[in-house]
Amino acid sequence: MDYSSKLISLEQALAMVKSNDQIVTGLGAAEAGAFMENLHTIADRVRNVTITNCNPTHPSKVYDSQYVDSFNVDGWFYAPQLRKSHTNGNMSFIPNNLHFAATKRLDYVKPNIYVGAASMPDKHGYVSLSLSNTYEMRMIEAADLVILEINPNMPYTFGDAQVPVNDIDYMVKVDYKPPVVTDAPFSEKDTVIGKYIADMVPDGACIQLGIGGIPNAVGEYLKTKNDIGVHTEMMTNSMMNLAKMGVITGKCKQINKGKMVTTFALGLPELYEFMDYNPAVAIMDGCWVNDPYTIRQNDNQISINTTLEIDLTGQCASESLGSRQFSGTGGQADTAIGAQMSKNGKSIIALYSTAMVKGADGEKHEISKIVPQLMTGAAVSLSRNDVDRVVTEYGVAELRGTNIKERVARLIAIAHPKFRDQLREDAVRVGIIGK
Ligand code: COA
């Protein structure tokens, strides 16, 4: 297919942006990298352009304080650049459960421009949205102008993320490499937590692994399992490894049998290569994948996520440190609720019992991540009504259906021993439990 009439230069794409535009770009590796890295070059001629993004991975000067009159940034999931620039004042977080991110946003505002990453066109005249369809297709359908950066380095993925070239207004040919996310080496705590979790995952279970160090490490401990399935928000390096080893077959799934269903992927170049033209991987609409009513359709669905802080009643603050936005809810609540609706499903929140945090004296101090009360201003990502099992290196606390008194006891039992007495005292002092 001849698509040359759709090809434009990056400068031509940037020239189409005007003041007050609402631009949406893709999530993570589906972000329009060249566009975002150069958008600041038009700062002099535009005012009040809004860019909505999610866990951006490309460096961009639009976040810098010198461009605050030209650009606003609305984020569904903060990444380090957004955290750092938040105080500039032109940046704000959009609270969301990921499966509603697109639809609720569209109820509020329609994009003029969608700009995102894509594969090269195939012989049938389609491009693949490649590494994310979390909200991208919905935004493409709603936008007045669609510009895709077609890139031979982006894998062509299956699922429902293919767009006919005829539906794209313009394409910019680029050749940067997709962002690489490496895994931290496993710690001793990961080993202990991984084993607790592996004991809760039966053969034939269907898994979701969340973002962060611990969920990713857990994959390592599932190597002895059989016929694991995947219905997840994020496809990880560990899932690729398990699939290559034959641990993941998807044979026991009730929906999308044999397919690893995901809404986005972030990882190593090997992961992107694995996903390229791989019929076993389906990148599908995040509004559908992360809907708890979809998730529940696979039996033995097990969601594994992590949190920054949990209080003694089970509220998980997974996206903020006090009022400071750290990341986003993402699919934490979606996947935890969906897993508990699934037959024999479980939702797991895994965290280290402590964190090392810089104090007022400039020194690092060990604090408990299990606390009587969340930090002032903390956002609750997973409500105590929806929390199920909590795992630390000291064991598993089963909270489903329990009363507050039982929760306090069970959570203190998996706290670091040196904080347990204080937690008990505090639980009474602040009135969570009686004496
Ligand atoms: N108090 C203060 N600081 C804390 C803390 C606490 N209770 N807990 C962690 N921190 C600090 C850590 O020390 C670390 O600091 P550093 O960056 O200076 O090293 C930082 O916060 C991040 O903690 P870490 O545990 O390394 O984070 P992670 O990369 O493993 O990510 C979450 C953990 C919770 C932020 C991440 O999983 C998340 O955003 N979850 C919400 C979304 C989600 O679960 N989606 C699921 C579907 S994909």
Short mmCIF file of C-alpha atoms and ligand atoms in Angstrom, two decimals:
data_model
loop_
_atom_site.label_atom_id
_atom_site.label_comp_id
_atom_site.label_asym_id
_atom_site.label_seq_id
_atom_site.Cartn_x
_atom_site.Cartn_y
_atom_site.Cartn_z
CA MET A 1 0.00 0.00 0.00
CA ASP A 2 1.27 3.46 -0.87
CA TYR A 3 0.92 5.68 2.18
CA SER A 4 3.39 8.36 1.06
CA SER A 5 0.66 11.03 0.81
CA LYS A 6 0.19 10.76 4.60
CA LEU A 7 3.85 11.25 5.46
CA ILE A 8 4.84 14.60 6.91
CA SER A 9 7.92 15.87 8.73
CA LEU A 10 8.08 16.38 12.48
CA GLU A 11 8.21 20.17 11.88
CA GLN A 12 5.01 19.96 9.83
CA ALA A 13 3.34 18.01 12.64
CA LEU A 14 4.40 20.59 15.21
CA ALA A 15 3.16 23.39 12.95
CA MET A 16 -0.38 21.99 13.24
CA VAL A 17 -0.53 22.69 16.99
CA LYS A 18 -2.30 25.91 17.93
CA SER A 19 -3.12 27.74 21.14
CA ASN A 20 -5.72 26.11 23.43
CA ASP A 21 -5.38 22.71 21.75
CA GLN A 22 -6.12 19.59 23.75
CA ILE A 23 -3.50 17.00 22.82
CA VAL A 24 -3.47 13.40 24.04
CA THR A 25 -0.43 11.19 23.63
CA GLY A 26 0.03 7.47 24.23
CA LEU A 27 0.99 5.73 27.47
CA GLY A 28 4.58 4.80 28.33
CA ALA A 29 6.26 3.36 25.27
CA ALA A 30 3.32 4.45 23.07
CA GLU A 31 4.10 8.11 23.72
CA ALA A 32 4.95 10.15 20.62
CA GLY A 33 8.62 10.45 21.54
CA ALA A 34 9.91 12.76 18.80
CA PHE A 35 6.88 15.05 19.10
CA MET A 36 7.20 15.37 22.89
CA GLU A 37 10.95 15.88 22.77
CA ASN A 38 10.49 18.81 20.35
CA LEU A 39 7.15 20.32 21.35
CA HIS A 40 8.85 23.08 23.36
CA THR A 41 10.27 24.52 20.10
CA ILE A 42 6.86 26.04 19.30
CA ALA A 43 6.47 27.57 22.78
CA ASP A 44 6.83 31.13 21.44
CA ARG A 45 3.78 30.95 19.20
CA VAL A 46 1.28 28.97 21.37
CA ARG A 47 -0.45 29.55 24.68
CA ASN A 48 -2.42 27.20 26.90
CA VAL A 49 -1.86 23.95 25.03
CA THR A 50 -2.83 20.96 27.17
CA ILE A 51 -1.05 17.64 26.84
CA THR A 52 -2.68 14.66 28.54
CA ASN A 53 -0.33 11.75 29.10
CA CYS A 54 0.21 8.66 31.23
CA ASN A 55 3.55 7.51 32.66
CA PRO A 56 5.57 9.36 29.99
CA THR A 57 8.92 7.88 29.11
CA HIS A 58 10.54 10.48 26.81
CA PRO A 59 12.37 13.53 28.17
CA SER A 60 10.48 16.71 27.33
CA LYS A 61 11.11 20.37 28.06
CA VAL A 62 7.38 21.15 28.06
CA TYR A 63 7.52 20.31 31.79
CA ASP A 64 10.08 23.08 32.45
CA SER A 65 9.03 26.21 34.35
CA GLN A 66 10.03 28.51 31.48
CA TYR A 67 7.19 27.10 29.34
CA VAL A 68 4.32 27.27 31.84
CA ASP A 69 2.37 29.82 29.77
CA SER A 70 2.55 27.67 26.68
CA PHE A 71 1.89 24.17 28.03
CA ASN A 72 -0.26 22.47 30.67
CA VAL A 73 0.26 18.81 31.43
CA ASP A 74 -2.54 16.58 32.73
CA GLY A 75 -1.29 13.18 33.84
CA TRP A 76 -3.17 9.92 34.43
CA PHE A 77 0.00 8.45 35.99
CA TYR A 78 2.95 10.49 37.22
CA ALA A 79 6.46 9.54 36.15
CA PRO A 80 9.69 11.00 37.62
CA GLN A 81 9.63 14.07 35.28
CA LEU A 82 6.09 14.97 36.32
CA ARG A 83 6.84 14.48 40.02
CA LYS A 84 9.82 16.78 39.70
CA SER A 85 8.00 19.50 37.77
CA HIS A 86 4.71 19.39 39.71
CA THR A 87 5.58 22.53 41.67
CA ASN A 88 5.79 24.56 38.43
CA GLY A 89 2.02 24.84 38.69
CA ASN A 90 1.05 23.92 35.12
CA MET A 91 0.85 20.22 35.86
CA SER A 92 -1.94 18.24 37.45
CA PHE A 93 -2.90 14.65 38.13
CA ILE A 94 -6.19 13.16 36.86
CA PRO A 95 -7.57 10.78 39.51
CA ASN A 96 -8.78 7.62 37.79
CA ASN A 97 -9.29 3.90 37.82
CA LEU A 98 -7.57 2.95 34.62
CA HIS A 99 -10.48 1.21 32.91
CA PHE A 100 -12.45 4.44 33.14
CA ALA A 101 -9.54 6.75 32.20
CA ALA A 102 -10.56 7.21 28.56
CA THR A 103 -14.32 7.25 28.93
CA LYS A 104 -14.49 9.62 31.90
CA ARG A 105 -11.97 11.98 30.32
CA LEU A 106 -13.98 12.02 27.10
CA ASP A 107 -17.09 12.94 29.10
CA TYR A 108 -15.13 15.99 30.20
CA VAL A 109 -13.03 17.04 27.21
CA LYS A 110 -12.44 15.87 23.65
CA PRO A 111 -8.92 15.90 22.18
CA ASN A 112 -8.21 18.05 19.10
CA ILE A 113 -5.10 16.04 18.44
CA TYR A 114 -4.05 12.48 19.21
CA VAL A 115 -0.36 11.89 18.67
CA GLY A 116 1.24 8.58 19.51
CA ALA A 117 3.67 5.84 18.57
CA ALA A 118 2.86 3.03 16.14
CA SER A 119 4.45 0.25 14.14
CA MET A 120 5.14 0.54 10.44
CA PRO A 121 2.11 -0.14 8.22
CA ASP A 122 1.63 -3.82 7.32
CA LYS A 123 0.88 -5.19 3.85
CA HIS A 124 -2.87 -4.96 4.54
CA GLY A 125 -2.73 -1.23 5.22
CA TYR A 126 -2.87 -1.26 9.04
CA VAL A 127 -0.52 0.02 11.69
CA SER A 128 -0.44 -1.48 15.16
CA LEU A 129 -0.58 0.79 18.21
CA SER A 130 2.20 -1.52 19.34
CA LEU A 131 2.92 -1.19 23.06
CA SER A 132 -0.33 0.25 24.44
CA ASN A 133 -4.04 0.36 23.80
CA THR A 134 -4.93 1.45 27.31
CA TYR A 135 -6.91 4.46 26.05
CA GLU A 136 -5.22 5.19 22.72
CA MET A 137 -7.83 3.80 20.29
CA ARG A 138 -10.64 5.59 22.15
CA MET A 139 -8.74 8.87 21.82
CA ILE A 140 -7.94 8.25 18.16
CA GLU A 141 -11.66 7.75 17.50
CA ALA A 142 -12.50 10.98 19.33
CA ALA A 143 -9.72 13.27 18.05
CA ASP A 144 -10.13 15.73 15.16
CA LEU A 145 -6.58 15.13 14.01
CA VAL A 146 -4.59 11.89 14.34
CA ILE A 147 -0.83 11.93 13.88
CA LEU A 148 1.14 8.71 14.42
CA GLU A 149 4.89 8.33 14.63
CA ILE A 150 5.50 5.18 12.62
CA ASN A 151 8.64 3.43 13.73
CA PRO A 152 10.32 0.22 12.50
CA ASN A 153 11.56 -0.37 16.07
CA MET A 154 8.04 -0.61 17.50
CA PRO A 155 6.72 -4.18 17.58
CA TYR A 156 3.62 -5.02 15.56
CA THR A 157 1.22 -6.41 18.14
CA PHE A 158 -2.12 -8.17 17.73
CA GLY A 159 -5.31 -7.82 19.74
CA ASP A 160 -7.56 -4.88 18.97
CA ALA A 161 -4.89 -2.25 18.48
CA GLN A 162 -4.71 -2.07 14.69
CA VAL A 163 -5.63 1.13 12.90
CA PRO A 164 -6.29 1.36 9.14
CA VAL A 165 -3.87 3.84 7.57
CA ASN A 166 -6.94 5.43 5.96
CA ASP A 167 -8.13 6.51 9.43
CA ILE A 168 -4.85 8.28 10.20
CA ASP A 169 -4.49 11.89 9.08
CA TYR A 170 -0.71 12.08 9.07
CA MET A 171 2.31 9.92 9.81
CA VAL A 172 5.81 10.98 10.81
CA LYS A 173 8.53 8.43 10.18
CA VAL A 174 10.88 8.08 13.15
CA ASP A 175 13.42 5.47 14.19
CA TYR A 176 14.13 5.88 17.90
CA LYS A 177 14.20 2.79 20.12
CA PRO A 178 11.30 2.19 22.50
CA PRO A 179 12.14 2.95 26.16
CA VAL A 180 13.89 0.20 28.08
CA VAL A 181 12.79 -0.73 31.60
CA THR A 182 15.22 -3.05 33.35
CA ASP A 183 14.47 -5.08 36.44
CA ALA A 184 16.22 -4.43 39.73
CA PRO A 185 18.18 -7.41 41.07
CA PHE A 186 16.10 -9.55 43.44
CA SER A 187 16.67 -8.98 47.14
CA GLU A 188 16.39 -11.48 50.01
CA LYS A 189 13.03 -9.95 50.88
CA ASP A 190 11.82 -10.53 47.31
CA THR A 191 12.71 -14.20 47.68
CA VAL A 192 10.67 -14.59 50.87
CA ILE A 193 7.71 -12.59 49.52
CA GLY A 194 7.91 -14.41 46.18
CA LYS A 195 7.64 -17.77 47.94
CA TYR A 196 4.61 -16.70 50.00
CA ILE A 197 2.91 -15.57 46.82
CA ALA A 198 3.87 -18.64 44.81
CA ASP A 199 2.12 -20.74 47.49
CA MET A 200 -1.10 -18.83 46.74
CA VAL A 201 -0.92 -19.34 42.97
CA PRO A 202 -2.23 -22.76 41.92
CA ASP A 203 -1.39 -24.39 38.60
CA GLY A 204 -3.77 -23.08 35.95
CA ALA A 205 -4.20 -19.69 37.66
CA CYS A 206 -4.49 -16.51 35.62
CA ILE A 207 -2.20 -13.70 36.76
CA GLN A 208 -1.90 -9.93 36.72
CA LEU A 209 1.38 -8.39 37.84
CA GLY A 210 1.41 -4.70 38.69
CA ILE A 211 4.00 -2.01 38.27
CA GLY A 212 6.96 -1.83 40.69
CA GLY A 213 9.85 -3.90 41.97
CA ILE A 214 8.00 -6.56 43.97
CA PRO A 215 5.32 -7.68 41.47
CA ASN A 216 7.99 -8.03 38.84
CA ALA A 217 10.23 -10.09 41.14
CA VAL A 218 7.30 -12.39 41.90
CA GLY A 219 7.40 -13.71 38.33
CA GLU A 220 10.71 -15.39 39.20
CA TYR A 221 9.00 -17.56 41.82
CA LEU A 222 6.30 -18.86 39.50
CA LYS A 223 8.75 -20.87 37.43
CA THR A 224 7.66 -24.18 38.97
CA LYS A 225 3.98 -23.64 38.05
CA ASN A 226 2.09 -25.12 35.14
CA ASP A 227 -0.36 -23.69 32.62
CA ILE A 228 -0.45 -20.18 34.02
CA GLY A 229 -2.59 -17.69 32.10
CA VAL A 230 -2.18 -13.93 31.76
CA HIS A 231 -4.90 -11.29 31.92
CA THR A 232 -3.06 -8.17 33.00
CA GLU A 233 -2.80 -4.44 32.57
CA MET A 234 0.96 -4.46 32.05
CA MET A 235 3.00 -7.09 30.26
CA THR A 236 6.34 -7.57 32.00
CA ASN A 237 9.76 -9.06 31.31
CA SER A 238 8.98 -11.80 33.81
CA MET A 239 5.86 -12.80 31.89
CA MET A 240 7.93 -13.12 28.73
CA ASN A 241 10.40 -15.35 30.58
CA LEU A 242 7.63 -17.56 31.94
CA ALA A 243 6.07 -17.85 28.49
CA LYS A 244 9.38 -18.80 26.90
CA MET A 245 9.86 -21.48 29.59
CA GLY A 246 6.42 -22.95 28.86
CA VAL A 247 5.01 -22.01 32.29
CA ILE A 248 2.51 -19.63 30.70
CA THR A 249 0.26 -21.44 28.26
CA GLY A 250 -3.12 -19.84 28.94
CA LYS A 251 -4.73 -23.26 28.47
CA CYS A 252 -6.95 -22.96 31.53
CA LYS A 253 -8.39 -19.52 30.76
CA GLN A 254 -12.12 -19.09 30.31
CA ILE A 255 -11.75 -16.07 27.99
CA ASN A 256 -9.00 -15.46 25.43
CA LYS A 257 -7.72 -19.01 25.91
CA GLY A 258 -4.07 -19.33 24.99
CA LYS A 259 -3.58 -15.56 24.73
CA MET A 260 -1.64 -13.27 27.04
CA VAL A 261 -4.03 -10.35 27.28
CA THR A 262 -2.64 -6.96 28.25
CA THR A 263 -3.25 -3.24 27.71
CA PHE A 264 0.39 -2.10 27.62
CA ALA A 265 3.97 -3.32 27.89
CA LEU A 266 7.14 -1.82 29.29
CA GLY A 267 10.38 -3.72 29.59
CA LEU A 268 13.50 -4.93 27.84
CA PRO A 269 14.19 -4.94 24.09
CA GLU A 270 13.74 -8.75 24.28
CA LEU A 271 10.18 -8.21 25.50
CA TYR A 272 9.39 -5.98 22.53
CA GLU A 273 10.94 -8.51 20.18
CA PHE A 274 8.91 -11.29 21.81
CA MET A 275 5.71 -9.31 21.25
CA ASP A 276 6.42 -8.54 17.59
CA TYR A 277 3.91 -10.40 15.37
CA ASN A 278 3.31 -12.83 18.26
CA PRO A 279 -0.21 -14.29 18.04
CA ALA A 280 0.01 -15.39 21.71
CA VAL A 281 0.00 -11.74 22.87
CA ALA A 282 -3.08 -9.54 22.58
CA ILE A 283 -2.87 -5.82 23.33
CA MET A 284 -6.48 -4.90 23.99
CA ASP A 285 -8.63 -1.92 24.91
CA GLY A 286 -7.88 -0.99 28.53
CA CYS A 287 -11.53 -0.04 29.11
CA TRP A 288 -12.40 -3.68 28.51
CA VAL A 289 -9.31 -5.49 29.85
CA ASN A 290 -9.33 -3.73 33.21
CA ASP A 291 -13.06 -3.76 33.73
CA PRO A 292 -13.63 -5.94 36.83
CA TYR A 293 -16.58 -7.58 34.98
CA THR A 294 -14.12 -8.72 32.30
CA ILE A 295 -11.43 -9.74 34.79
CA ARG A 296 -13.85 -11.91 36.74
CA GLN A 297 -14.51 -14.12 33.72
CA ASN A 298 -11.27 -16.05 34.19
CA ASP A 299 -11.30 -18.44 37.16
CA ASN A 300 -8.44 -18.32 39.66
CA GLN A 301 -7.56 -14.76 38.66
CA ILE A 302 -4.77 -13.52 40.92
CA SER A 303 -3.84 -9.85 41.02
CA ILE A 304 -0.46 -8.95 42.51
CA ASN A 305 0.25 -5.27 43.19
CA THR A 306 2.19 -3.22 45.68
CA THR A 307 1.73 -0.12 47.81
CA LEU A 308 3.73 2.66 49.41
CA GLU A 309 1.87 2.56 52.72
CA ILE A 310 -1.00 0.59 54.32
CA ASP A 311 -2.89 1.53 57.46
CA LEU A 312 -4.02 -0.90 60.14
CA THR A 313 -7.54 -1.04 58.71
CA GLY A 314 -6.25 -2.06 55.24
CA GLN A 315 -6.37 1.21 53.29
CA CYS A 316 -3.59 1.22 50.70
CA ALA A 317 -1.91 4.49 49.72
CA SER A 318 -0.15 3.26 46.59
CA GLU A 319 0.20 6.40 44.52
CA SER A 320 1.07 9.27 46.84
CA LEU A 321 3.37 10.08 49.72
CA GLY A 322 1.05 12.29 51.73
CA SER A 323 -0.28 14.92 49.34
CA ARG A 324 2.64 14.44 46.95
CA GLN A 325 1.51 12.53 43.88
CA PHE A 326 4.01 9.75 43.20
CA SER A 327 2.41 7.64 40.46
CA GLY A 328 -1.27 6.82 39.93
CA THR A 329 -3.98 4.35 40.87
CA GLY A 330 -3.56 2.71 37.48
CA GLY A 331 -5.38 -0.57 37.56
CA GLN A 332 -4.74 -1.38 41.20
CA ALA A 333 -8.37 -1.18 42.29
CA ASP A 334 -9.70 -2.54 38.95
CA THR A 335 -7.55 -5.65 39.14
CA ALA A 336 -7.99 -6.23 42.88
CA ILE A 337 -11.77 -6.02 42.65
CA GLY A 338 -11.93 -8.09 39.45
CA ALA A 339 -9.73 -10.84 40.92
CA GLN A 340 -11.98 -11.15 43.97
CA MET A 341 -15.04 -11.42 41.73
CA SER A 342 -13.39 -14.31 39.86
CA LYS A 343 -14.13 -17.90 40.96
CA ASN A 344 -11.38 -18.80 43.48
CA GLY A 345 -9.66 -15.50 42.66
CA LYS A 346 -7.40 -13.60 45.04
CA SER A 347 -6.00 -10.12 45.22
CA ILE A 348 -2.58 -9.68 46.76
CA ILE A 349 -0.85 -6.50 47.90
CA ALA A 350 2.83 -7.25 48.49
CA LEU A 351 5.16 -4.78 50.17
CA TYR A 352 8.33 -4.69 52.21
CA SER A 353 7.51 -4.11 55.87
CA THR A 354 9.80 -1.06 56.00
CA ALA A 355 11.26 1.71 53.84
CA MET A 356 14.39 3.82 54.24
CA VAL A 357 13.37 7.47 54.30
CA LYS A 358 15.40 10.67 54.62
CA GLY A 359 14.60 12.45 57.87
CA ALA A 360 14.81 16.16 58.80
CA ASP A 361 18.43 15.49 59.90
CA GLY A 362 19.32 14.52 56.32
CA GLU A 363 19.99 10.92 57.41
CA LYS A 364 18.08 7.86 56.18
CA HIS A 365 15.84 6.19 58.79
CA GLU A 366 13.95 2.93 58.68
CA ILE A 367 10.18 3.45 58.93
CA SER A 368 7.28 1.01 58.98
CA LYS A 369 5.17 0.91 55.80
CA ILE A 370 2.36 -0.52 57.94
CA VAL A 371 1.08 2.47 59.86
CA PRO A 372 -1.77 3.33 62.23
CA GLN A 373 -2.82 6.23 60.00
CA LEU A 374 -1.79 7.11 56.47
CA MET A 375 0.29 10.24 55.96
CA THR A 376 -1.81 13.39 55.94
CA GLY A 377 -3.20 13.94 52.45
CA ALA A 378 -2.43 10.41 51.20
CA ALA A 379 -4.64 9.19 48.35
CA VAL A 380 -6.24 5.80 49.01
CA SER A 381 -5.72 3.76 45.85
CA LEU A 382 -7.25 0.54 47.17
CA SER A 383 -9.99 0.99 49.71
CA ARG A 384 -10.16 -1.13 52.84
CA ASN A 385 -13.45 -2.47 51.50
CA ASP A 386 -11.60 -4.00 48.58
CA VAL A 387 -8.32 -5.15 50.13
CA ASP A 388 -7.86 -8.93 50.33
CA ARG A 389 -4.45 -10.44 51.16
CA VAL A 390 -1.41 -8.46 52.22
CA VAL A 391 2.09 -9.96 52.12
CA THR A 392 5.37 -8.77 53.59
CA GLU A 393 8.61 -10.62 54.26
CA TYR A 394 7.02 -11.57 57.62
CA GLY A 395 4.03 -13.42 56.24
CA VAL A 396 0.52 -13.17 54.82
CA ALA A 397 -2.41 -11.26 56.36
CA GLU A 398 -5.79 -12.41 55.07
CA LEU A 399 -8.12 -9.44 55.49
CA ARG A 400 -11.09 -10.39 53.32
CA GLY A 401 -14.24 -10.31 55.42
CA THR A 402 -12.42 -9.56 58.68
CA ASN A 403 -13.32 -6.90 61.20
CA ILE A 404 -11.02 -4.02 62.09
CA LYS A 405 -9.79 -5.68 65.27
CA GLU A 406 -8.73 -8.77 63.36
CA ARG A 407 -7.10 -6.62 60.67
CA VAL A 408 -5.05 -4.75 63.23
CA ALA A 409 -3.79 -8.02 64.72
CA ARG A 410 -3.05 -9.62 61.35
CA LEU A 411 -1.29 -6.59 59.91
CA ILE A 412 0.82 -6.10 63.05
CA ALA A 413 1.84 -9.77 62.79
CA ILE A 414 3.41 -9.09 59.36
CA ALA A 415 4.95 -5.72 60.34
CA HIS A 416 8.67 -5.52 61.12
CA PRO A 417 9.10 -6.89 64.69
CA LYS A 418 10.74 -3.70 65.93
CA PHE A 419 7.60 -1.65 65.13
CA ARG A 420 4.95 -4.08 66.40
CA ASP A 421 4.63 -2.84 70.02
CA GLN A 422 4.39 0.77 68.91
CA LEU A 423 1.76 -0.09 66.28
CA ARG A 424 -0.35 -1.86 68.92
CA GLU A 425 -0.09 1.11 71.25
CA ASP A 426 -0.91 3.57 68.45
CA ALA A 427 -3.91 1.52 67.30
CA VAL A 428 -5.46 2.02 70.76
CA ARG A 429 -4.26 5.60 71.14
CA VAL A 430 -5.88 6.81 67.90
CA GLY A 431 -9.04 4.79 68.57
CA ILE A 432 -8.83 2.19 65.79
CA ILE A 433 -9.41 -0.50 68.43
CA GLY A 434 -10.40 -0.43 72.09
CA LYS A 435 -8.09 -1.83 74.76
N1 COA B 1 7.15 6.44 53.16
C1 COA B 1 8.03 7.22 52.51
N2 COA B 1 8.67 6.85 51.38
C2 COA B 1 8.39 5.63 50.89
C3 COA B 1 7.46 4.77 51.48
C4 COA B 1 6.83 5.22 52.68
N3 COA B 1 5.93 4.46 53.30
N4 COA B 1 7.39 3.64 50.77
C5 COA B 1 8.23 3.78 49.74
N5 COA B 1 8.83 4.97 49.81
C6 COA B 1 9.82 5.51 48.88
C7 COA B 1 10.90 4.51 48.59
O1 COA B 1 11.94 4.58 49.53
C8 COA B 1 11.35 4.93 47.20
O2 COA B 1 12.18 6.07 47.31
P1 COA B 1 13.40 6.31 46.30
O3 COA B 1 12.74 6.49 44.96
O4 COA B 1 14.03 7.54 46.84
O5 COA B 1 14.23 5.07 46.39
C9 COA B 1 10.04 5.40 46.53
O6 COA B 1 9.17 5.72 47.62
C10 COA B 1 9.39 4.33 45.67
O7 COA B 1 9.20 3.15 46.42
P2 COA B 1 9.40 1.69 45.76
O8 COA B 1 8.92 0.72 46.75
O9 COA B 1 10.78 1.54 45.24
O10 COA B 1 8.44 1.83 44.52
P3 COA B 1 8.19 0.89 43.29
O11 COA B 1 8.94 1.38 42.12
O12 COA B 1 8.33 -0.56 43.63
O13 COA B 1 6.64 1.22 43.01
C11 COA B 1 4.42 1.83 43.73
C12 COA B 1 5.70 1.04 44.03
C13 COA B 1 3.42 1.49 44.84
C14 COA B 1 4.70 3.31 43.67
C15 COA B 1 3.87 1.37 42.36
O14 COA B 1 3.61 0.01 42.41
C16 COA B 1 2.57 2.08 41.99
O15 COA B 1 2.60 3.17 41.47
N6 COA B 1 1.41 1.42 42.27
C17 COA B 1 0.12 1.97 41.95
C18 COA B 1 -0.37 1.52 40.59
C19 COA B 1 -0.62 0.05 40.50
O16 COA B 1 -0.49 -0.72 41.42
N7 COA B 1 -1.02 -0.40 39.32
C20 COA B 1 -1.33 -1.79 39.13
C21 COA B 1 -1.55 -2.18 37.75
S1 COA B 1 -0.11 -1.97 36.68
#
